[in-house]
Amino acid sequence: MQFAGGWLFDHVMAGWEVTVAVVDPEDVRPIRILGATTVDLESALSSPRGPIPESIAMSVDLYEKDSRIREGMLDALEGGLTRFALWGENLPSGIDREFGPLQHRLSVAARAFKAHALAAASAPSDALGATETFRSGGSRSVRGLASVG
């Protein structure tokens, strides 16, 4: 799910600790409804490197807007320690071959929480479906998400 400005987050809810780095930390209520903690994206990008996350998900728009994010993701892909999931249209041509389709089936509870989070963000929930589609790349499998195709 993407709210204004895009998100970068250490992902997968099912029993994992999820941290969302937000572009605009003004209203993080929608993220908290989903059970995640938040950090300011700028602070996260400027701080010394900490532990390498197992999985990161982000919008293609955010990837394209910030060279630090692009460089970090390309370094992480090369190192093979992190799995990435991207959502959005038209992956950049430099990485499109490394990312395959991935679909995550939402439980009934997840759809209910997501509907509340979308409402808190004043975002339309009419397109809320039973699955979410991403493009995935990197060396590890993302627990809780299954490849399609």
Coordinates of C-alpha atoms in Angstrom, one line a residue:
M1 CA 0.0 0.0 0.0
Q2 CA 1.4 3.4 -0.8
F3 CA 0.4 6.7 0.8
A4 CA 1.6 10.2 -0.2
G5 CA 5.2 10.3 -1.1
G6 CA 5.9 6.6 -1.3
W7 CA 7.3 4.2 1.3
L8 CA 10.4 2.2 1.8
F9 CA 10.0 -0.6 4.3
D10 CA 11.5 -3.7 5.8
H11 CA 8.6 -5.9 4.9
V12 CA 6.4 -8.9 5.4
M13 CA 3.9 -8.7 8.2
A14 CA 3.4 -12.3 9.1
G15 CA 5.3 -12.4 12.4
W16 CA 8.1 -10.1 11.2
E17 CA 9.1 -6.8 12.6
V18 CA 8.1 -4.2 10.0
T19 CA 9.7 -0.8 9.9
V20 CA 8.4 1.8 7.5
A21 CA 10.7 4.7 6.4
V22 CA 8.3 7.5 5.5
V23 CA 8.9 10.5 3.3
D24 CA 6.4 12.7 5.2
P25 CA 6.2 11.5 8.9
E26 CA 3.3 13.9 9.6
D27 CA 0.5 11.3 9.9
V28 CA 1.7 7.8 10.5
R29 CA -1.7 6.6 11.8
P30 CA -2.3 4.4 8.8
I31 CA 1.0 2.7 9.2
R32 CA 0.4 2.1 12.9
I33 CA -3.0 0.6 12.1
L34 CA -1.1 -2.1 10.1
G35 CA 1.2 -2.8 13.2
A36 CA 4.4 -1.3 11.8
T37 CA 6.8 1.2 13.4
T38 CA 8.0 4.3 11.5
V39 CA 11.2 6.1 11.0
D40 CA 11.9 9.3 9.0
L41 CA 13.3 8.3 5.5
E42 CA 15.8 11.1 5.5
S43 CA 17.2 10.0 8.9
A44 CA 17.3 6.4 7.9
L45 CA 19.2 7.2 4.7
S46 CA 21.7 9.5 6.5
S47 CA 22.4 7.2 9.5
P48 CA 25.3 4.8 9.5
R49 CA 24.4 1.4 8.1
G50 CA 22.9 -1.0 10.6
P51 CA 21.8 -4.6 10.2
I52 CA 20.9 -5.6 6.6
P53 CA 17.2 -6.2 6.3
E54 CA 16.0 -9.6 5.0
S55 CA 13.4 -8.0 2.8
I56 CA 12.6 -4.5 1.6
A57 CA 9.6 -3.3 -0.4
M58 CA 9.2 0.1 -2.0
S59 CA 7.3 1.9 -4.7
V60 CA 8.9 2.2 -8.1
D61 CA 8.3 6.0 -7.9
L62 CA 10.4 6.2 -4.7
Y63 CA 13.2 4.2 -6.3
E64 CA 13.3 6.5 -9.3
K65 CA 13.2 9.7 -7.2
D66 CA 16.1 9.2 -4.9
S67 CA 19.6 8.2 -6.1
R68 CA 20.6 7.0 -2.6
I69 CA 17.8 4.5 -2.6
R70 CA 18.7 3.3 -6.1
E71 CA 22.4 3.0 -5.3
G72 CA 21.6 1.2 -2.0
M73 CA 19.2 -1.3 -3.7
L74 CA 21.7 -2.0 -6.5
D75 CA 24.4 -2.6 -3.9
A76 CA 22.2 -4.9 -1.9
L77 CA 21.1 -6.8 -5.0
E78 CA 24.8 -7.3 -5.9
G79 CA 25.5 -8.5 -2.4
G80 CA 22.7 -11.0 -2.5
L81 CA 21.6 -10.5 1.1
T82 CA 18.3 -8.8 0.7
R83 CA 15.1 -9.6 -1.2
F84 CA 13.2 -6.7 -2.8
A85 CA 9.5 -6.3 -3.7
L86 CA 8.6 -3.3 -5.8
W87 CA 5.1 -2.0 -6.7
G88 CA 4.1 0.4 -9.3
E89 CA 4.1 0.7 -13.1
N90 CA 7.0 0.3 -15.5
L91 CA 10.2 -0.9 -13.7
P92 CA 13.3 0.9 -14.8
S93 CA 15.0 -0.9 -17.7
G94 CA 18.2 -1.4 -15.7
I95 CA 16.5 -3.8 -13.2
D96 CA 13.4 -5.1 -15.0
R97 CA 15.1 -8.4 -15.9
E98 CA 16.1 -9.1 -12.3
F99 CA 12.5 -8.8 -11.0
G100 CA 9.8 -11.3 -11.5
P101 CA 6.0 -11.2 -10.7
L102 CA 5.0 -11.9 -7.2
Q103 CA 1.6 -12.1 -5.7
H104 CA 0.6 -11.9 -2.0
R105 CA -2.8 -13.2 -0.9
L106 CA -4.3 -11.1 1.9
S107 CA -6.1 -12.8 4.7
V108 CA -9.6 -11.5 5.6
A109 CA -8.0 -9.9 8.7
A110 CA -5.3 -8.2 6.6
R111 CA -7.9 -6.8 4.2
A112 CA -9.9 -5.4 7.2
F113 CA -6.7 -3.7 8.6
K114 CA -5.8 -2.4 5.2
A115 CA -9.3 -1.0 4.7
H116 CA -9.0 0.9 8.0
A117 CA -5.5 2.1 7.1
L118 CA -6.7 3.4 3.7
A119 CA -9.6 5.1 5.4
A120 CA -7.2 6.8 7.9
A121 CA -5.1 8.0 5.0
S122 CA -8.2 9.3 3.1
A123 CA -7.2 6.9 0.3
P124 CA -9.8 5.1 -1.8
S125 CA -10.4 1.5 -0.7
D126 CA -12.6 0.5 -3.6
A127 CA -9.8 -1.4 -5.3
L128 CA -8.9 -3.4 -2.2
G129 CA -8.7 -7.0 -3.4
A130 CA -7.7 -10.4 -2.1
T131 CA -4.2 -10.2 -3.5
E132 CA -1.4 -7.6 -4.0
T133 CA 0.9 -7.8 -6.9
F134 CA 4.6 -6.9 -6.7
R135 CA 7.8 -7.4 -8.7
S136 CA 10.4 -9.3 -6.7
G137 CA 14.2 -9.6 -7.0
G138 CA 17.2 -10.6 -4.9
S139 CA 18.5 -13.8 -3.6
R140 CA 16.2 -14.7 -0.8
S141 CA 12.6 -15.8 -0.9
V142 CA 10.2 -13.5 0.7
R143 CA 8.3 -15.5 3.4
G144 CA 4.5 -15.1 3.1
L145 CA 4.7 -14.1 -0.6
A146 CA 4.4 -16.6 -3.4
S147 CA 5.7 -16.1 -7.0
V148 CA 3.2 -16.2 -9.8
G149 CA 3.8 -17.1 -13.4

